[in-house]
């Protein structure tokens, strides 16, 4: 007959769990384990867990591993120029960061520029229902306009070769290529010469 193994004695299981917290350096290991458990618990949305973090006098980090409403799409800002011959160029993306790669799961320092663009577009979208006049007066739109001006200046595309440009905002589903990008807004023409009259590009 095959011997049936007996389950481990409860005391043996307790000794195995307590072993890392005995001997030299045990207080430090116990403190690290307690800090890890408290940090993980502090990420829970319940207010009960939040009390632990508030009572830690700033020693416990507040890392949210998942956003309450995670973004499911990317925003893209496009621009096209109007040259001296009244010819409109194709749309160009306003680059603010590198394309996504698998290595960014580990190291992604340029994600802050993408997050900044997301926040800028979100601010503009919040007033789009009020019309283009309200949207173009937001600080976010002014920042995007000045960024395009800087890009054109770096490329040497300045008056009289280029009269002005036009911005557009599109929304894309990120890595999901099954859906086409959606154009959300095409803004009025912006002259490079600040004294020129604004209007709609040809």
Coordinates of C-alpha atoms in Angstrom, one line a residue, residues 116-189:
X116 CA 1.1 66.8 -21.3
X117 CA -0.3 66.7 -24.8
X118 CA -3.2 64.7 -23.5
X119 CA -4.0 67.3 -20.8
X120 CA -3.7 70.2 -23.3
X121 CA -6.1 68.6 -25.7
X122 CA -8.5 67.7 -22.8
X123 CA -8.5 71.4 -21.7
X124 CA -9.3 72.5 -25.3
X125 CA -12.1 69.9 -25.6
X126 CA -13.7 71.1 -22.4
X127 CA -14.6 74.4 -24.1
X128 CA -15.1 73.2 -27.7
X129 CA -18.9 73.3 -27.2
X130 CA -18.6 77.1 -26.7
X131 CA -17.0 77.5 -30.2
X132 CA -13.6 78.1 -31.7
X133 CA -13.3 81.6 -30.2
X134 CA -13.4 80.2 -26.6
X135 CA -11.1 77.2 -27.5
X136 CA -8.4 79.4 -29.1
X137 CA -8.3 81.6 -26.1
X138 CA -7.4 78.8 -23.7
X139 CA -3.8 78.5 -22.5
X140 CA -3.6 75.0 -23.9
X141 CA -4.3 76.2 -27.4
X142 CA -1.8 79.0 -27.1
X143 CA 0.9 76.5 -26.0
X144 CA 0.2 74.3 -29.0
X145 CA 0.3 77.3 -31.4
X146 CA 3.6 78.5 -30.0
X147 CA 5.0 74.9 -30.3
X148 CA 4.1 74.9 -34.0
X149 CA 5.7 78.3 -34.4
X150 CA 8.9 76.9 -32.8
X151 CA 8.9 73.9 -35.1
X152 CA 8.4 76.0 -38.2
X153 CA 11.2 78.3 -37.1
X154 CA 13.5 75.4 -36.6
X155 CA 12.7 74.2 -40.1
X156 CA 13.3 77.7 -41.5
X157 CA 9.7 77.9 -42.7
X158 CA 9.1 81.5 -41.8
X159 CA 7.7 84.5 -43.7
X160 CA 7.7 85.2 -46.5
X161 CA 7.9 81.5 -47.4
X162 CA 5.1 80.5 -45.1
X163 CA 2.1 82.7 -44.4
X164 CA 0.6 80.7 -41.5
X165 CA -0.7 77.4 -40.4
X166 CA -3.8 75.5 -39.2
X167 CA -4.2 73.1 -36.3
X168 CA -6.4 70.0 -36.1
X169 CA -7.0 67.5 -33.2
X170 CA -7.6 63.8 -33.8
X171 CA -8.3 60.9 -31.5
X172 CA -6.9 57.4 -32.2
X173 CA -7.4 54.1 -30.3
X174 CA -3.7 53.7 -29.6
X175 CA -2.5 50.2 -30.5
X176 CA -5.9 49.1 -31.6
X177 CA -5.7 49.4 -35.4
X178 CA -9.2 48.2 -36.1
X179 CA -10.6 51.7 -35.9
X180 CA -9.6 54.7 -37.9
X181 CA -8.5 57.9 -36.2
X182 CA -11.3 60.4 -35.6
X183 CA -10.9 64.1 -36.4
X184 CA -12.4 66.1 -33.6
X185 CA -11.7 69.7 -34.6
X186 CA -10.0 71.7 -37.3
X187 CA -9.2 75.2 -36.1
X188 CA -9.1 78.5 -38.0
X189 CA -6.0 79.7 -39.8

